[in-house]
mmCIF file of C-alpha atoms in Angstrom:
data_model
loop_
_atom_site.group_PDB
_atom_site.id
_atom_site.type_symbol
_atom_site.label_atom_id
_atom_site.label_comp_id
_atom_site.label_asym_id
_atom_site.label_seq_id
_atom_site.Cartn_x
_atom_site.Cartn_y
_atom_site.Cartn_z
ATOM 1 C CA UNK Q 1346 3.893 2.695 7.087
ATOM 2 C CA UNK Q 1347 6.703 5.245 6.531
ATOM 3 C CA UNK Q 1348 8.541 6.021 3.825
ATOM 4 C CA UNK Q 1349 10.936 8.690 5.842
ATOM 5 C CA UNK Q 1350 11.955 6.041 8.708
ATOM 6 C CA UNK Q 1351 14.388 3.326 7.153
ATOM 7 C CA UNK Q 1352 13.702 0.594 9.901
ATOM 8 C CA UNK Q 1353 10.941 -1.280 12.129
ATOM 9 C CA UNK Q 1354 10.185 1.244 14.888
ATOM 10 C CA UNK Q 1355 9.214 0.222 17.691
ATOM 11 C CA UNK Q 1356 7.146 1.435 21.293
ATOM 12 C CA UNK Q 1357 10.061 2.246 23.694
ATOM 13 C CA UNK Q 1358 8.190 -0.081 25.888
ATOM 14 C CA UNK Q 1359 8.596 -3.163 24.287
ATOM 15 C CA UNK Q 1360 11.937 -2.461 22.467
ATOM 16 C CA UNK Q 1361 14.259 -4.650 24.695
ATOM 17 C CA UNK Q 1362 11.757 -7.586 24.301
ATOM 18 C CA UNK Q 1363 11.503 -7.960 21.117
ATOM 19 C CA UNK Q 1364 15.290 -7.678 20.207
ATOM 20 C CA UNK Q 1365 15.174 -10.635 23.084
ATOM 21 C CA UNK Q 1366 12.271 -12.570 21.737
ATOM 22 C CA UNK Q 1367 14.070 -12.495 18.477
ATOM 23 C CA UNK Q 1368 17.397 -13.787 19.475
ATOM 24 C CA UNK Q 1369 19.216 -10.189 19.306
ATOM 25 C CA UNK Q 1370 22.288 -9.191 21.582
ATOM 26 C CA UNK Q 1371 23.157 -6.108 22.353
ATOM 27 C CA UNK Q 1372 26.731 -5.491 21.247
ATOM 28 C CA UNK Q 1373 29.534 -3.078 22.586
ATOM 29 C CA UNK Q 1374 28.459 -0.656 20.100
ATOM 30 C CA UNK Q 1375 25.003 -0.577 21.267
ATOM 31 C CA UNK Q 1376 23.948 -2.201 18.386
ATOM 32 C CA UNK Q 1377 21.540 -5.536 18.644
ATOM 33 C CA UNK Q 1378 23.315 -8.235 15.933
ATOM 34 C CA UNK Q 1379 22.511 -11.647 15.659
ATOM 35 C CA UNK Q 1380 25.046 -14.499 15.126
ATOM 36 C CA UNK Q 1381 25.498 -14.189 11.135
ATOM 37 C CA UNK Q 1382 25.867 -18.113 10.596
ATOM 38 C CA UNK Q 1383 22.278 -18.270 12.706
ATOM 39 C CA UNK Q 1384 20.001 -15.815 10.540
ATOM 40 C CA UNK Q 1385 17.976 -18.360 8.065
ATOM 41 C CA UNK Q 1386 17.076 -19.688 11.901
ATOM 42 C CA UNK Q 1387 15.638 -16.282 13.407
ATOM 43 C CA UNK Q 1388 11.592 -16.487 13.520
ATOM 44 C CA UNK Q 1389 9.105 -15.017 11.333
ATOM 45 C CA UNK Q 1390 7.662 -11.514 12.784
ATOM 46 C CA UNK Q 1391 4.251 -10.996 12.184
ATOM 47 C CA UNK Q 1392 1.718 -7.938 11.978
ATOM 48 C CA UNK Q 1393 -1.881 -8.242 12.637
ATOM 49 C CA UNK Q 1394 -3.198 -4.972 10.645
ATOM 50 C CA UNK Q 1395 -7.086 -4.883 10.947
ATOM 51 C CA UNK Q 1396 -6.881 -8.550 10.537
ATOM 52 C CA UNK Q 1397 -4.712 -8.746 7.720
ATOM 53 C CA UNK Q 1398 -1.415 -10.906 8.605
ATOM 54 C CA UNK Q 1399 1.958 -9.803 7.270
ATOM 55 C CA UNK Q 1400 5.102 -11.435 7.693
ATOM 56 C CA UNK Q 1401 9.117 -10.724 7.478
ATOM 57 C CA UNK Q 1402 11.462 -12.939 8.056
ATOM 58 C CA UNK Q 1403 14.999 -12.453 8.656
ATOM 59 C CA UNK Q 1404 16.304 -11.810 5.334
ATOM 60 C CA UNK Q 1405 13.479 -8.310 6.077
ATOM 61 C CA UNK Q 1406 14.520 -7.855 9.359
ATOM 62 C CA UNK Q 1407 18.328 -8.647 9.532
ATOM 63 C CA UNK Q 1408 20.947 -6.017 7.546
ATOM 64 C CA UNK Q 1409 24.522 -6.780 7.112
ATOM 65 C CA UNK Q 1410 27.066 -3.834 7.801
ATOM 66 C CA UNK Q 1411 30.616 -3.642 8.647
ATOM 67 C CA UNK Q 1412 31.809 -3.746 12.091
ATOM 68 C CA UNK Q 1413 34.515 -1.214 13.373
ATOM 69 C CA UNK Q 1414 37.668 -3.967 13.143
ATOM 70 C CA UNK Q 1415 36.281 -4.723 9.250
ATOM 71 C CA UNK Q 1416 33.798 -7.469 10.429
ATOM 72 C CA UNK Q 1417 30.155 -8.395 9.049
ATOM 73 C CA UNK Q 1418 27.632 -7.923 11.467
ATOM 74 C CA UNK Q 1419 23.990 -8.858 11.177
ATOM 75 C CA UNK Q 1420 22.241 -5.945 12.879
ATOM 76 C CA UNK Q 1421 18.436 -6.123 13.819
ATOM 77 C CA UNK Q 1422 16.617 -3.575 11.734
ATOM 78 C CA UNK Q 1423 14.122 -3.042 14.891
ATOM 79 C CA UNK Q 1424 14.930 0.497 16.525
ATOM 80 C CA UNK Q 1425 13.513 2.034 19.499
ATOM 81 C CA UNK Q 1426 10.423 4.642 18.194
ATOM 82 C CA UNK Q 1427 10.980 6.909 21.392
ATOM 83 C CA UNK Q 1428 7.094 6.889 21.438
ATOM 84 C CA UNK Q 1429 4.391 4.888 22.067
ATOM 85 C CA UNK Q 1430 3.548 3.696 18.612
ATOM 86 C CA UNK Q 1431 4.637 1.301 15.484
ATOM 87 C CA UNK Q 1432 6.159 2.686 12.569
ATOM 88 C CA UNK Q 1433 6.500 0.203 9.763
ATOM 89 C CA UNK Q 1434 9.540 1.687 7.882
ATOM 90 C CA UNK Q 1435 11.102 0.879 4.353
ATOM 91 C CA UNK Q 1436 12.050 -2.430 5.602
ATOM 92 C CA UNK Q 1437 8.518 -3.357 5.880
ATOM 93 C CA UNK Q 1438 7.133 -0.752 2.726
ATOM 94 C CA UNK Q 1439 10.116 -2.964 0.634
ATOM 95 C CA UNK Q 1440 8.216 -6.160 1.220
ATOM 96 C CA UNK Q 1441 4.569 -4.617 1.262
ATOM 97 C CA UNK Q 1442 3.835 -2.066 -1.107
ATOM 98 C CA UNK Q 1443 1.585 0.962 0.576
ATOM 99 C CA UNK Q 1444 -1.020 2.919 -1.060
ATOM 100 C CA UNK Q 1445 -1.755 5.999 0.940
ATOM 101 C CA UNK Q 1446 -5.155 7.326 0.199
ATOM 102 C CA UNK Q 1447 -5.374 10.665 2.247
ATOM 103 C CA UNK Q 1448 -8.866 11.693 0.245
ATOM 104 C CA UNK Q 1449 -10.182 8.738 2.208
ATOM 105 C CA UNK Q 1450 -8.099 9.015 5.124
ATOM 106 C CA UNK Q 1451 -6.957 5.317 4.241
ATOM 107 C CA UNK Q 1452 -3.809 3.148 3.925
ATOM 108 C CA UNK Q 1453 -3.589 0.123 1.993
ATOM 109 C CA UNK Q 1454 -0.954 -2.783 1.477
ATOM 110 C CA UNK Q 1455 -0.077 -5.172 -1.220
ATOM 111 C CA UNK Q 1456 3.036 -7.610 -1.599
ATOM 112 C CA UNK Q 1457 5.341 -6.009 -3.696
ATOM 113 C CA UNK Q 1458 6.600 -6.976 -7.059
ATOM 114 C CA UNK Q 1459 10.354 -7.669 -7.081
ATOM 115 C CA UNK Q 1460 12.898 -9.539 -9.366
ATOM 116 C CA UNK Q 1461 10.436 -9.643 -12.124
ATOM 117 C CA UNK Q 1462 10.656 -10.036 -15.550
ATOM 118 C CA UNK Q 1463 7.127 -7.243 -15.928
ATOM 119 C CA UNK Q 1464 9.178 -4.712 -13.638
ATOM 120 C CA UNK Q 1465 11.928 -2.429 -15.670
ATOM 121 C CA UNK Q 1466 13.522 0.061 -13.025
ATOM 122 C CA UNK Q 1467 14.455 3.204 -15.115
ATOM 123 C CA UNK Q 1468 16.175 6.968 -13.891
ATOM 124 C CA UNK Q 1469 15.030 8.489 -10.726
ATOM 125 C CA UNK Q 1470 13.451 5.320 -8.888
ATOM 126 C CA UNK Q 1471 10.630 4.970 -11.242
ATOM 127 C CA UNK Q 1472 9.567 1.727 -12.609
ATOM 128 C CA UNK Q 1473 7.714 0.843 -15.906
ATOM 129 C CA UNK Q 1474 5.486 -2.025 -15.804
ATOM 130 C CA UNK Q 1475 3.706 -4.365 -18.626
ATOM 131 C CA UNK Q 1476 0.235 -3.813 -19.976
ATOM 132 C CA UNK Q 1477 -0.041 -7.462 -18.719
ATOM 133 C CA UNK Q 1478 1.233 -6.908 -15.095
ATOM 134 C CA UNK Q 1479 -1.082 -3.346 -14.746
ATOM 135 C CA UNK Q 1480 -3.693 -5.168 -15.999
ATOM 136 C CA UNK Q 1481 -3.644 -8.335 -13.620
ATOM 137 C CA UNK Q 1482 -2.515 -5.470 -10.603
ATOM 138 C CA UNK Q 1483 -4.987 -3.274 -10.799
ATOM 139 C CA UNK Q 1484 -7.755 -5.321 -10.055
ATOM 140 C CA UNK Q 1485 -6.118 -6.675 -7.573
ATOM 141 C CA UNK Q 1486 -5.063 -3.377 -5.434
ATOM 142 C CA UNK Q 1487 -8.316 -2.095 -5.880
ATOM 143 C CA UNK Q 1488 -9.935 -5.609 -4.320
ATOM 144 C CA UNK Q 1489 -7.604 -5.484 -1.625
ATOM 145 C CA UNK Q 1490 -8.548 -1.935 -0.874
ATOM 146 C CA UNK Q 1491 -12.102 -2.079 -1.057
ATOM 147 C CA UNK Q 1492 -11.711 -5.729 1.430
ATOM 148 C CA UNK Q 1493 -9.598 -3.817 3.828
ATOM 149 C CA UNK Q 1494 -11.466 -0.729 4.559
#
């Protein structure tokens, strides 16, 4: 996971397949959109991290932005890494939340709170959370952590 990359990178060598195995054309612009009136169709992608499973479906994976004549287009939110390797940007870190734990060399993942009533969002990004929400998450971050490493 990356906080500095913005989208789903992925290994050069597989980039054109999985825009095709998900259903993705490559537009005039270079771009790969899907058909807007088609995205609550598009399949769920999955990640196999040490044996973990973590999905996004389309509404993760598809952005809307406006086309050069004014138009919507759905644009795939996978990019080519230019490398050999994953990077699991903020489109993924938005879903999952990531603890990175470099005293222990160690990164862990948890589904994110959103639209909830415990969650405040204040200045700067920051959020303020119950005492009732820290003290059910807590336990459970620290259980997932000490299950996946």
């Amino acid at each position: 996971a990356d906080s500095g990359t913005s989208l789903l990178a992925v290994p050069t060598a597989l980039y054109t397949t999985v825009q095709n195995t998900l259903g993705a054309i490559l537009n005039e612009d270079g771009l790969y959109v899907f058909d807007c009136t088609q995205t609550n169709n598009l399949p769920v992608v999955s990640f196999n991290i040490a044996g973990t499973i973590f999905t996004l479906d389309s509404s993760n994976y598809v952005y809307e932005m406006e086309g050069n004549y004014g138009n919507i287009l759905c644009v795939s939110a996978f990019e080519d890494a230019s490398v050999n390797l994953w990077i699991l940007g903020d489109v993924f870190i938005m879903k999952y939340y990531a603890i990175f734990d470099m005293g222990n060399n160690q990164v862990g993942f948890a589904t994110a709170v959103s639209n909830s009533s415990n969650v405040q969002q204040v200045g700067g990004g920051a959020l303020n959370l119950s005492p009732n929400l820290l003290g059910i998450l807590i336990p459970v971050l620290f259980a997932f952590c000490r299950l996946w490493f």
